[in-house]
Amino acid sequence: MDVTAALTAGRVASATGGSLESADPGMALASVAIDSREVRPGGLFVAIRGERADGHDYARAAIEAGAALVLASRTVAVPHVLVPDTGAALIDLARAHAAALKATSRIQVAAITGSVGKTTAKDLLARICAAMGPTVAAKGSFNNRFGLPLTVLAATPDTRFLVLEMGANHVGEIAALAEVAAADVGVVLGVAPAHIGEFGSLEAIAAAKGELPAALGPSATAVLNADDPLVAGMATSARVVGFGVSPGAIVRLRSASTDDDGHLTASISTPAGAIRIPTALIGAHQATNVLSAVAAGQVLGADLATIVEALTHAGPDSPHRMALTHLPRGVRILDDSYNASPTSAAAALETLAKLASASGQRAWAVLGQMLELGADGEAAHRELGTLAGRLGLDRLVAVGEGARPAAEAALEAGMDPRAVAFFEAVPSARDLGTATAANTIILVKGSQATGLWRLADALTAPDDRQGATPC
């Protein structure tokens, strides 16, 4: 069955309150896309007005590429459903689709949120679910008002598990996403000062993340980080399963160790027994993500053998998230450039220092600006620079004006001025001086919008790495 074979043109019109123009109501739709380059034959193209482009301008191109119907907020000269707001209509369509699946199939829905780690946790839980039955999970960080509905609409009556990720920049956004598909399991990983410039305080961030457990019904389960007081105390009418190292955790971390490449092995106790999971995840801090996946997987019906098999040697399934690549001449690239917050950046620096110490390598950190920190931004970057000095890193490269305080603080912390550099824009690998980086591990870390991931891609590009291998 195609991913959205249950959808028809008439159902799209009915679910969105739109008017069907020049199309047969019974016409089946095979997929949903908001990018005209990603439409598939017989699919629905949702025309979104964005800051840089208006999807309506690509309506004809989408039809020519095989789309059967366009969801539009203005008349277009192709078969379409006309609605006032295509973004709102996409959510309405996903809500109706989820409700129909819940009423007619055995689907179970899991949703994950948190300030740090939610994509990795989502990927781990998806591995467990896939071992039990047909699973649809969010691609990468499909966690906003566009990505989440698209993930829901990819589910079919044959789907047994739907794994969603929920992100937010403002209070109320997760509550709106939670309404789209009523979750059977809601996971909250933690509260940290990511996007604090948008929210204003940790308490506001906690309130936003708490919208997920608050939306769960009494027959659902909230899987909460027992080590984070702001999470452990979240209000919910659902059953609560705690995870962490705290005595109150039902799924508890007994020990965590890492090898020379930083791969985490976690020993965990659960109500069903104890397990040991050797993963390919980099860094001891990844234990939180593993614990959450184990706890949620058990709630969804996975036995311990299934969980261990699914997570053994599991690494990051989404790009630019603590991915370690070996290059010639004893160089390793630790690519964590998808995004950055004070919590994740500090964890990455500490992991870098530990890896370098274990292998006898030099430790270089390339830190891009952490965005959306508001008035806390300068202090947060200075704390990273101070940490870099305290960890004894061999080189610190700050990228972007907002990251300049990190370089200044590193100098104040005692780093050699020759070992600290600043670039206003993303440097090239040559500008970075990687030609002299033998026996060095290089961390690349920064917020996605800074574009630092391009440097990580350049450093690990197949044409340049001469047989380099990810690990």
Coordinates of N, CA and C in Angstrom, one line a residue, residues 31-50 53-71 76 78 139 142 150:
S31 N 1.2 10.3 -2.0 CA 2.2 10.9 -1.2 C 1.9 12.4 -0.9
V32 N 2.6 13.0 0.0 CA 2.4 14.4 0.3 C 3.8 15.1 0.4
A33 N 4.0 16.2 -0.3 CA 5.3 16.9 -0.2 C 5.0 18.4 -0.2
I34 N 6.0 19.2 0.4 CA 5.9 20.6 0.4 C 7.0 21.2 -0.5
D35 N 7.8 20.3 -1.1 CA 8.9 20.8 -2.0 C 8.6 20.2 -3.3
S36 N 8.5 21.0 -4.3 CA 8.1 20.5 -5.7 C 9.1 19.6 -6.2
R37 N 10.4 19.6 -5.7 CA 11.4 18.7 -6.2 C 11.3 17.3 -5.6
E38 N 10.4 17.2 -4.6 CA 10.3 15.9 -3.9 C 8.9 15.2 -4.2
V39 N 8.1 15.8 -5.1 CA 6.8 15.2 -5.4 C 7.0 13.9 -6.1
R40 N 6.1 13.0 -5.8 CA 6.1 11.7 -6.5 C 4.9 11.5 -7.3
P41 N 4.9 10.6 -8.3 CA 3.7 10.4 -9.2 C 2.5 10.2 -8.4
G42 N 1.4 10.9 -8.7 CA 0.2 10.7 -8.0 C 0.1 11.3 -6.6
G43 N 1.0 12.2 -6.3 CA 1.1 12.8 -5.0 C 0.3 14.1 -4.9
L44 N 0.3 14.6 -3.6 CA -0.3 15.9 -3.3 C 0.9 16.9 -3.0
F45 N 0.9 18.0 -3.7 CA 1.9 19.0 -3.4 C 1.2 20.2 -2.6
V46 N 1.7 20.5 -1.5 CA 1.2 21.5 -0.6 C 2.0 22.8 -0.9
A47 N 1.4 23.8 -1.4 CA 2.1 25.0 -1.8 C 2.2 26.0 -0.5
I48 N 3.4 26.1 0.0 CA 3.6 26.9 1.2 C 4.3 28.2 0.8
R49 N 3.8 29.3 1.4 CA 4.4 30.6 1.2 C 5.5 30.8 2.2
G50 N 6.8 30.8 1.8 CA 7.9 30.9 2.7 C 8.5 32.3 2.6
A53 N 10.6 31.8 -0.9 CA 9.9 31.3 -2.0 C 8.5 31.1 -1.7
D54 N 7.7 31.1 -2.8 CA 6.2 30.9 -2.7 C 5.9 29.6 -3.5
G55 N 5.5 28.5 -2.7 CA 5.2 27.3 -3.4 C 4.2 27.4 -4.5
H56 N 3.4 28.4 -4.5 CA 2.4 28.5 -5.5 C 3.0 28.7 -6.9
D57 N 4.2 29.3 -6.9 CA 4.9 29.6 -8.1 C 5.4 28.3 -8.8
Y58 N 5.4 27.2 -8.0 CA 5.9 25.9 -8.5 C 4.8 24.9 -8.6
A59 N 3.5 25.4 -8.6 CA 2.4 24.4 -8.7 C 2.4 23.7 -10.0
R60 N 2.6 24.4 -11.1 CA 2.6 23.7 -12.4 C 3.8 22.8 -12.5
A61 N 5.0 23.2 -12.0 CA 6.2 22.3 -12.1 C 5.9 21.0 -11.3
A62 N 5.2 21.2 -10.2 CA 4.9 20.0 -9.4 C 4.0 19.0 -10.2
I63 N 3.0 19.5 -10.8 CA 2.1 18.7 -11.6 C 2.9 18.0 -12.8
E64 N 3.7 18.8 -13.4 CA 4.5 18.3 -14.5 C 5.5 17.2 -14.0
A65 N 5.9 17.3 -12.7 CA 6.8 16.3 -12.1 C 6.0 15.0 -11.7
G66 N 4.7 15.1 -11.8 CA 3.9 13.9 -11.4 C 2.8 14.1 -10.4
A67 N 2.8 15.2 -9.7 CA 1.8 15.4 -8.7 C 0.4 15.4 -9.3
A68 N -0.6 14.9 -8.6 CA -1.9 14.8 -9.1 C -2.8 16.0 -8.6
L69 N -2.4 16.6 -7.5 CA -3.2 17.6 -6.9 C -2.3 18.6 -6.2
V70 N -2.8 19.9 -6.1 CA -2.1 20.9 -5.3 C -3.0 21.4 -4.2
L71 N -2.5 21.6 -3.0 CA -3.2 22.3 -1.9 C -2.7 23.7 -1.9
V76 N -4.7 28.4 -8.7 CA -3.6 28.0 -9.6 C -4.2 27.3 -10.7
V78 N -4.0 24.6 -12.2 CA -3.9 23.1 -12.2 C -4.9 22.6 -11.2
K139 N 11.9 12.1 9.5 CA 13.2 12.2 8.8 C 14.0 13.3 9.5
F142 N 12.5 16.5 11.4 CA 11.2 16.9 11.0 C 10.3 17.1 12.2
L150 N 3.9 16.1 7.9 CA 4.3 15.2 6.8 C 4.7 13.8 7.3

